[in-house]
Coordinates of C-alpha atoms in Angstrom, one line a residue:
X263 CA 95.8 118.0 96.7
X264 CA 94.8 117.8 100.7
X265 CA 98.2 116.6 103.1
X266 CA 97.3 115.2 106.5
X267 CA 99.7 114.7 109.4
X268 CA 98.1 111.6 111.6
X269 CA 99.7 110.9 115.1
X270 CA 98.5 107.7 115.9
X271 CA 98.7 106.3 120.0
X272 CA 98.8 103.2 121.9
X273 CA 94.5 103.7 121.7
X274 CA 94.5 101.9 118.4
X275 CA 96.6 99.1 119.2
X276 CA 94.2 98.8 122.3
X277 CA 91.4 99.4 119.4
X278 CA 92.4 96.3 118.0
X279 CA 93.8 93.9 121.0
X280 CA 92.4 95.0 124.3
X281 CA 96.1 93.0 125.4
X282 CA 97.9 95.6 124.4
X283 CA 96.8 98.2 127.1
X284 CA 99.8 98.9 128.9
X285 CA 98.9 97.8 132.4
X286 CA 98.5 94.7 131.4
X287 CA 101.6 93.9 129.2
X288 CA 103.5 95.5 132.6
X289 CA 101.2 92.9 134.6
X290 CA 102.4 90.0 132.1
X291 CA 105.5 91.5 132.3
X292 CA 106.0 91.0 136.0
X293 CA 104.0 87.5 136.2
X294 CA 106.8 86.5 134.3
X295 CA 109.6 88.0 136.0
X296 CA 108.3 86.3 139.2
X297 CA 107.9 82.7 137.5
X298 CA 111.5 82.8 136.0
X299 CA 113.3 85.0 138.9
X300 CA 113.3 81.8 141.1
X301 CA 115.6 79.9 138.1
X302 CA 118.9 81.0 139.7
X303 CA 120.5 82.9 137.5
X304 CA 122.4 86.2 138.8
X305 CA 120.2 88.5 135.8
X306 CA 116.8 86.9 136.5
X307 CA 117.1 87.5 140.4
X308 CA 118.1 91.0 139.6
X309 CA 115.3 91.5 137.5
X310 CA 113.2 90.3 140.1
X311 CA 114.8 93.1 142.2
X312 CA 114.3 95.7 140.0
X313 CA 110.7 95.1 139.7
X314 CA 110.1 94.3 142.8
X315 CA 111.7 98.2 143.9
X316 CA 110.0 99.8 140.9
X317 CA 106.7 98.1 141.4
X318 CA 105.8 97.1 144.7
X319 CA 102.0 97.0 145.2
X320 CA 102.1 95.5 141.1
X321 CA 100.9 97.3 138.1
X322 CA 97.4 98.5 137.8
X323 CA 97.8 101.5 135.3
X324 CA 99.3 102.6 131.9
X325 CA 102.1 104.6 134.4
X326 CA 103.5 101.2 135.6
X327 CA 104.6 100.9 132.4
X328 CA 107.1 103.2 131.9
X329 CA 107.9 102.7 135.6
X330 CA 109.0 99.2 134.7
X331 CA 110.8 99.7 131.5
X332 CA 112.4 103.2 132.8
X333 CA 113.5 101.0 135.9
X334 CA 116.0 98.6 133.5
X335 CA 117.6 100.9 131.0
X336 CA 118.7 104.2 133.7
X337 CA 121.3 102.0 135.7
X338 CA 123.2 101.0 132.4
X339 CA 122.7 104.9 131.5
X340 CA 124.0 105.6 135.3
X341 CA 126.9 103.1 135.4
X342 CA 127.8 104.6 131.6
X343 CA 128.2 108.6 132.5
X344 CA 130.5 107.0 136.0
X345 CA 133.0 105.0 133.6
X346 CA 133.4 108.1 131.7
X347 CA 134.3 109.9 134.8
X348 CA 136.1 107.2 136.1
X349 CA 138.5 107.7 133.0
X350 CA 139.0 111.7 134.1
X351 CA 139.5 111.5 137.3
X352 CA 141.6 108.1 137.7
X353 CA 142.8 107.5 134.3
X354 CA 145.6 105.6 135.4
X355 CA 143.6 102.9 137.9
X356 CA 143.1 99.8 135.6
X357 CA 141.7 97.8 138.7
X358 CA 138.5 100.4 139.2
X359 CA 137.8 100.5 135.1
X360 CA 137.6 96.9 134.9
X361 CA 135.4 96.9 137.7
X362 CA 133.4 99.0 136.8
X363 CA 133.5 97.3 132.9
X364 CA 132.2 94.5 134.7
X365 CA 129.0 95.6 136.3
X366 CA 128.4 97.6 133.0
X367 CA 127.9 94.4 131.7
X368 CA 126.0 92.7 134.2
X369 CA 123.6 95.9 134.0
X370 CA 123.3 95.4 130.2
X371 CA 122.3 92.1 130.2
X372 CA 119.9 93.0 132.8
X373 CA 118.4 95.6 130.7
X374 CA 118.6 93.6 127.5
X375 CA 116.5 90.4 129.5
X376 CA 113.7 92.9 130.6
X377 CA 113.3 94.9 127.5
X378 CA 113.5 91.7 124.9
X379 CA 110.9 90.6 127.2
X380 CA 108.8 94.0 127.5
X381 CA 108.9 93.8 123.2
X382 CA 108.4 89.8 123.1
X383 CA 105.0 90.2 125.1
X384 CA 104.3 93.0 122.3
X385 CA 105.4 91.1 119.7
X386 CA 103.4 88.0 120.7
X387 CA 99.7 89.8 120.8
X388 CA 100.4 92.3 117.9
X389 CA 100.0 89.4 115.5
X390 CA 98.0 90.9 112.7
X391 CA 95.1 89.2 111.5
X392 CA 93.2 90.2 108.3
X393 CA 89.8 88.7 109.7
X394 CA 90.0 90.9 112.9
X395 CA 91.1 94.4 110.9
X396 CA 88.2 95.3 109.3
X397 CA 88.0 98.2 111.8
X398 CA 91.5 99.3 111.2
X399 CA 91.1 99.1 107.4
X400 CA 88.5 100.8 107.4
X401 CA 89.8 103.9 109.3
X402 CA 92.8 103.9 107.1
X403 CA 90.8 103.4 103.8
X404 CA 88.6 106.8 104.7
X405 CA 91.9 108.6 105.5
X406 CA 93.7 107.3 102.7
X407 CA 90.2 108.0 100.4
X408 CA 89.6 111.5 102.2
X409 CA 93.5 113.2 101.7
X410 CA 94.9 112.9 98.2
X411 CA 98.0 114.0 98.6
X412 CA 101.0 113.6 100.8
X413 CA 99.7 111.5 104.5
X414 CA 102.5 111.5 107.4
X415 CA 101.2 108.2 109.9
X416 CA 103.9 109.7 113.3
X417 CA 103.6 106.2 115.3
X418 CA 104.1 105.9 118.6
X419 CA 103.5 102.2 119.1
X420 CA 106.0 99.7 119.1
X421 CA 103.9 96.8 117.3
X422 CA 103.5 96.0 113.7
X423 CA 100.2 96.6 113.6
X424 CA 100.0 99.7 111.6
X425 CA 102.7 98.7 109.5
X426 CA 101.5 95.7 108.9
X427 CA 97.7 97.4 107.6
X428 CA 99.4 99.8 105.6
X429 CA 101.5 97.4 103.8
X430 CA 98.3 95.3 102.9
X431 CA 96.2 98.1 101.7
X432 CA 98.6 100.4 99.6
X433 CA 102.3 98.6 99.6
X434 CA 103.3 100.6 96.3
X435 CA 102.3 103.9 98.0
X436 CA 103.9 103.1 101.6
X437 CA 107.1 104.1 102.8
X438 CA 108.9 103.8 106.3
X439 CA 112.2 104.7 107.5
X440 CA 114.1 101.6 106.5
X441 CA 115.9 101.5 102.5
X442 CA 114.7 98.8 100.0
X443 CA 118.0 97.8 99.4
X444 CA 119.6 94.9 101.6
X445 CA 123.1 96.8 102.4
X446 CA 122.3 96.1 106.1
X447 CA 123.5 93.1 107.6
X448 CA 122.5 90.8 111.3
X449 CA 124.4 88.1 112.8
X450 CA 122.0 85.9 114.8
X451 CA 123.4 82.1 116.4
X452 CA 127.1 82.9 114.0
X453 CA 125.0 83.3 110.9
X454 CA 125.0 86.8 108.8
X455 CA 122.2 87.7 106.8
X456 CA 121.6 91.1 104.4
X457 CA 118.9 93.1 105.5
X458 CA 117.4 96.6 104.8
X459 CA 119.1 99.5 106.9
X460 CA 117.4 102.5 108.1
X461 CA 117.7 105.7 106.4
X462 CA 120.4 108.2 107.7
X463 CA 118.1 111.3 106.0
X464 CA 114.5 112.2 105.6
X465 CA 114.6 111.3 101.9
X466 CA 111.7 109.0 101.8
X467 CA 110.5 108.7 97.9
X468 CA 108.5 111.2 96.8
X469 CA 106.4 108.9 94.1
X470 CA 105.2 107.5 97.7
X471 CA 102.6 109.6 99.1
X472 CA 101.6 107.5 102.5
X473 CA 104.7 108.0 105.2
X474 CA 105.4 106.2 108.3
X475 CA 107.8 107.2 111.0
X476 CA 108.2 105.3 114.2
X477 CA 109.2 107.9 116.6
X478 CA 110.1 106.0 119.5
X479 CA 111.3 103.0 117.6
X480 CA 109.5 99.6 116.4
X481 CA 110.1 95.4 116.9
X482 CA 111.5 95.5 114.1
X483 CA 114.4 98.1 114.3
X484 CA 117.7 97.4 116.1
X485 CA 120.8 98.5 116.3
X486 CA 124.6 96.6 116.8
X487 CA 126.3 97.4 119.8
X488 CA 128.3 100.8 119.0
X489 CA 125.1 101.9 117.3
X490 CA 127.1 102.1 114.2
X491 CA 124.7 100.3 112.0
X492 CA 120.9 100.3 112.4
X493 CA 118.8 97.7 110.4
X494 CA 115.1 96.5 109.9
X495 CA 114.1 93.0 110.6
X496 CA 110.6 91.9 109.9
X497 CA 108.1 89.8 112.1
X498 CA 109.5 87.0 109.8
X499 CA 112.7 86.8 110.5
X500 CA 112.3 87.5 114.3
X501 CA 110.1 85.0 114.8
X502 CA 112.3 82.6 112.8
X503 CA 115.4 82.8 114.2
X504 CA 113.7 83.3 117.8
X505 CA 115.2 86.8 117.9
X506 CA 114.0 88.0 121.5
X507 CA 115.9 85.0 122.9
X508 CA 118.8 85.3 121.2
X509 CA 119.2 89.1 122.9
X510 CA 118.6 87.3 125.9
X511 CA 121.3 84.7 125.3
X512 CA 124.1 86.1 123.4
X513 CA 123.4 85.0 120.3
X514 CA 123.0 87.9 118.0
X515 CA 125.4 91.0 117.4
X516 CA 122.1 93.4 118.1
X517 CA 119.7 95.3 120.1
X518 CA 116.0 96.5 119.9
X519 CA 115.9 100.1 118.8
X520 CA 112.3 101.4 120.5
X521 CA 112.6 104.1 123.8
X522 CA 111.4 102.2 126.1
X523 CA 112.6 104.9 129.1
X524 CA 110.4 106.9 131.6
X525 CA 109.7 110.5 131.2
X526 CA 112.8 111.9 132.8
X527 CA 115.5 110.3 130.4
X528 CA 112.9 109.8 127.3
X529 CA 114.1 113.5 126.1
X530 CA 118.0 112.5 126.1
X531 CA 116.6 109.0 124.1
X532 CA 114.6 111.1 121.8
X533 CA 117.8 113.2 120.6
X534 CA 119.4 110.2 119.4
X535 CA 119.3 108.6 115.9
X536 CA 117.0 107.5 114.7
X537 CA 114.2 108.9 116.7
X538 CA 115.7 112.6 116.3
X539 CA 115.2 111.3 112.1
X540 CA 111.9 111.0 113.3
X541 CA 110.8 113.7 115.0
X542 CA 112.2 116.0 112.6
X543 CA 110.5 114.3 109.6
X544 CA 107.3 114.4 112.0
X545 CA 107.3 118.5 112.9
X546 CA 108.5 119.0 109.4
X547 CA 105.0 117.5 108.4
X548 CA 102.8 119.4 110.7
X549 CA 104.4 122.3 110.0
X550 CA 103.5 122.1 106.1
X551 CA 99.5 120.6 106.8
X552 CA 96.8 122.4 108.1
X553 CA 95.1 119.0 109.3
X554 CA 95.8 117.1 112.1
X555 CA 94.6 113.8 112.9
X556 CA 95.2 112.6 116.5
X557 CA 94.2 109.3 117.7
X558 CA 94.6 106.8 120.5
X559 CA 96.8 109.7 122.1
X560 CA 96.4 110.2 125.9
X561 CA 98.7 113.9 125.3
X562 CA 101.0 112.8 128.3
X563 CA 104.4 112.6 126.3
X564 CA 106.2 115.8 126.7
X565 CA 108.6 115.0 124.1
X566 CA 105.9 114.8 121.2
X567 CA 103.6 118.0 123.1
X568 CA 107.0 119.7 122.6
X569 CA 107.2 118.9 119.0
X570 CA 103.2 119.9 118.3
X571 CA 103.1 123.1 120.6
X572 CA 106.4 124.4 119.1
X573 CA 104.7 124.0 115.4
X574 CA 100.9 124.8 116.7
X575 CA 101.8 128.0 118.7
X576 CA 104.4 129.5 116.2
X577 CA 101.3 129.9 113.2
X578 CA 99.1 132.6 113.3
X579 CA 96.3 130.7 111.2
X580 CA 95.9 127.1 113.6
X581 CA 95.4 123.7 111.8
X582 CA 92.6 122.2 112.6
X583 CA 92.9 119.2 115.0
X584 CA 90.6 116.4 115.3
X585 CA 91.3 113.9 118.2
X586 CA 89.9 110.7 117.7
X587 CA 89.6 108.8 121.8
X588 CA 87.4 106.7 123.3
X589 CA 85.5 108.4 126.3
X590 CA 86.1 111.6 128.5
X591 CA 90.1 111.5 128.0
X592 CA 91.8 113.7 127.2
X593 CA 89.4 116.4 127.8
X594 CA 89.5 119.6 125.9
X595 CA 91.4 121.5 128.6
X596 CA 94.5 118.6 128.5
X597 CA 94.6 118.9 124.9
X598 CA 94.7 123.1 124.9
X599 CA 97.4 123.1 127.3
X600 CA 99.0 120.2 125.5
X601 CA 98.9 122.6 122.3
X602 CA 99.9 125.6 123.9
X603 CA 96.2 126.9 123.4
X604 CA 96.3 130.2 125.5
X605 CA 92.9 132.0 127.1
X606 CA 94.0 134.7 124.6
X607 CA 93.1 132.6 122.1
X608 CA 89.4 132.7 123.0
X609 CA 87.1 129.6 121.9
X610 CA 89.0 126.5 120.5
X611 CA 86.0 124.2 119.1
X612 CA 86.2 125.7 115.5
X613 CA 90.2 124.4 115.7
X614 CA 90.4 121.5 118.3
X615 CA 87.4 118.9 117.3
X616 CA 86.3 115.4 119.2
X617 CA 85.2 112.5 118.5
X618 CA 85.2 110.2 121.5
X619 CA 83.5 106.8 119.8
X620 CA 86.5 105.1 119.4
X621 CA 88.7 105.0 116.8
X622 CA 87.4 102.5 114.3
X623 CA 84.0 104.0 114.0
X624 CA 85.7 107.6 113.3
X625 CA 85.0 107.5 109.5
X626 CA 81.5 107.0 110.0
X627 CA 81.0 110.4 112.2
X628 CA 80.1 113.9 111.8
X629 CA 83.0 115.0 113.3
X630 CA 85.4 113.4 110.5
X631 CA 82.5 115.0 108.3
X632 CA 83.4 118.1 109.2
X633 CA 87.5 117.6 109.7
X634 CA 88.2 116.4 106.7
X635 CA 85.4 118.6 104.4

């Protein structure tokens, strides 16, 4: 039995809808700000603000991205950590804790406005389509095909796309982080409904050989409030009950679950259930596999370079990397350094392999050949 660890990127999203490049969901992103900043309302101009200070000559590269989305979550962050030292320092002074209650509150309906709208633009050109996935299917057929026994898909996309291929091609051998049972529960415009809750421990079925961990979160997890109770809701159900307005407007009793933070608070995000379930399932899996699969990955998250370095450096015989890209980035240098490949360590093309066709025509070259021999 072969096991494979697969860390899959933003490339094969891109692979599949050029749309889904980040610079252009943060140009969308801010087109739409503009249009609906002039509306009057108190969150919409502040928006506006925010972009406009964040982004002021507009968004041209994948960067922008997290520049945008970091911009709306760290105030509430911010304005959290000074109520908490508001209540040391003056526990007694009613006058500044309501205060600063209520521009806690204006700040998370801020954030909630931009990041429903970050994931709605997502959700809106992640719509899968059989007729257009032949390229996708095909990758994951000759993974699937290639490794017989246990495959670990780490995602770091926030789309349904892989989800939604792996569900189509092996359903009975797929599982995710969220329980089959319904023990979960959503209340969206004063209606409850049941629905699957995530899982509080890495005990994924073992009869179920394909895994999938979203590490920084997905569309379709979200959380109440006090992040007491974390739940799955498919692309059904938030498309039918217009879920990304309902954030927007009040109406529901919960919150996207993704990390949608820039690189200087992703690391406190990352600690927090249930992207710490995540990574922990993830370097758990590379540290058992002598094959990794890389692909669409531009190695610029530290978080997940942490994770692989700390696994890659600590074994005296290396797995064997292929990274799957499309063109001159990474280049082999990025990806040592990434790995914690050392000058020590002499000549990494036996260990560190390339393919730099793309994604979907991986299966068909000799460096998956050779990887997965």
């Amino acid at each position: 039995m072969s096991d494979l660890s697969v860390l899959v990127g933003n490339g094969l999203s891109v692979a599949y809808n050029p749309e889904l490049n980040l610079a252009s969901i943060t140009q969308e992103m801010l087109e739409r700000v503009e249009r609906e900043g002039d509306a009057g309302s108190d969150v919409l101009r502040a928006m506006k603000e925010i972009a406009r200070r964040a982004l002021p000559e507009g968004a041209t590269t994948d960067d922008d991205f997290e520049i945008i989305v970091g911009a709306f979550g760290s105030e509430t962050r911010t304005l959290g950590y000074l109520g908490e030292l508001a209540t040391l320092t003056s526990p007694a002074d009613e006058d500044l804790k309501a205060a600063l209650d209520r521009v806690t509150t204006f700040a998370e309906q801020v954030r909630d406005a931009g990041i429903s709208r970050v994931l709605e633009i997502i959700f809106e050109r992640s719509k899968m389509r059989h007729s257009d996935a032949s390229g996708l299917f095909r990758l994951l057929r000759a993974i699937v095909g290639k490794f017989d026994g246990r495959v670990t898909f780490a995602n770091l996309n926030y789309d349904t796309l892989l989800l939604a291929a792996l569900i189509h091609l092996y359903r009975d051998s797929l599982a995710d982080m969220a329980q089959g049972n319904r023990s979960g529960s959503v209340t969206t415009d004063g209606v409850r409904y049941n629905v699957p809750p995530l899982r509080r421990r890495g005990d994924l079925p073992d009869e179920r050989r394909l895994r999938l961990l979203h590490l920084h979160g997905s569309l379709t997890y979200w959380t109440n409030r006090e992040r007491t109770g974390f739940v799955k809701l498919d692309r059904s159900f938030l498309q039918t009950h217009s879920q990304w307005v309902a954030v927007r407007e009040g109406q529901t009793n919960v919150r996207p679950v993704v990390v949608l933070a820039n690189q200087r608070d992703k690391q406190a995000h990352v600690e927090d259930f249930p992207f710490s379930l995540a990574y922990e399932m993830f370097a758990a899996s590379i540290a058992e596999t002598n094959r990794w699969l890389i692909v669409g990955y531009s190695f610029r998250d530290a978080c997940v370079n942490d994770v692989m370095r700390e696994q890659f450096r600590s074994r005296s015989d290396k797995p064997t990397v292929l990274v799957s890209t499309f063109g001159d980035s990474p280049s082999r240098r990025e990806v040592e350094v990434a790995l914690g490949w050392g000058a020590e360590d002499g000549d990494s093309s036996q260990r560190i392999l390339f393919h730099r066709g793309g994604a979907f025509d991986l299966a068909s070259s000799d460096e998956w050949s050779t990887f997965s021999a």
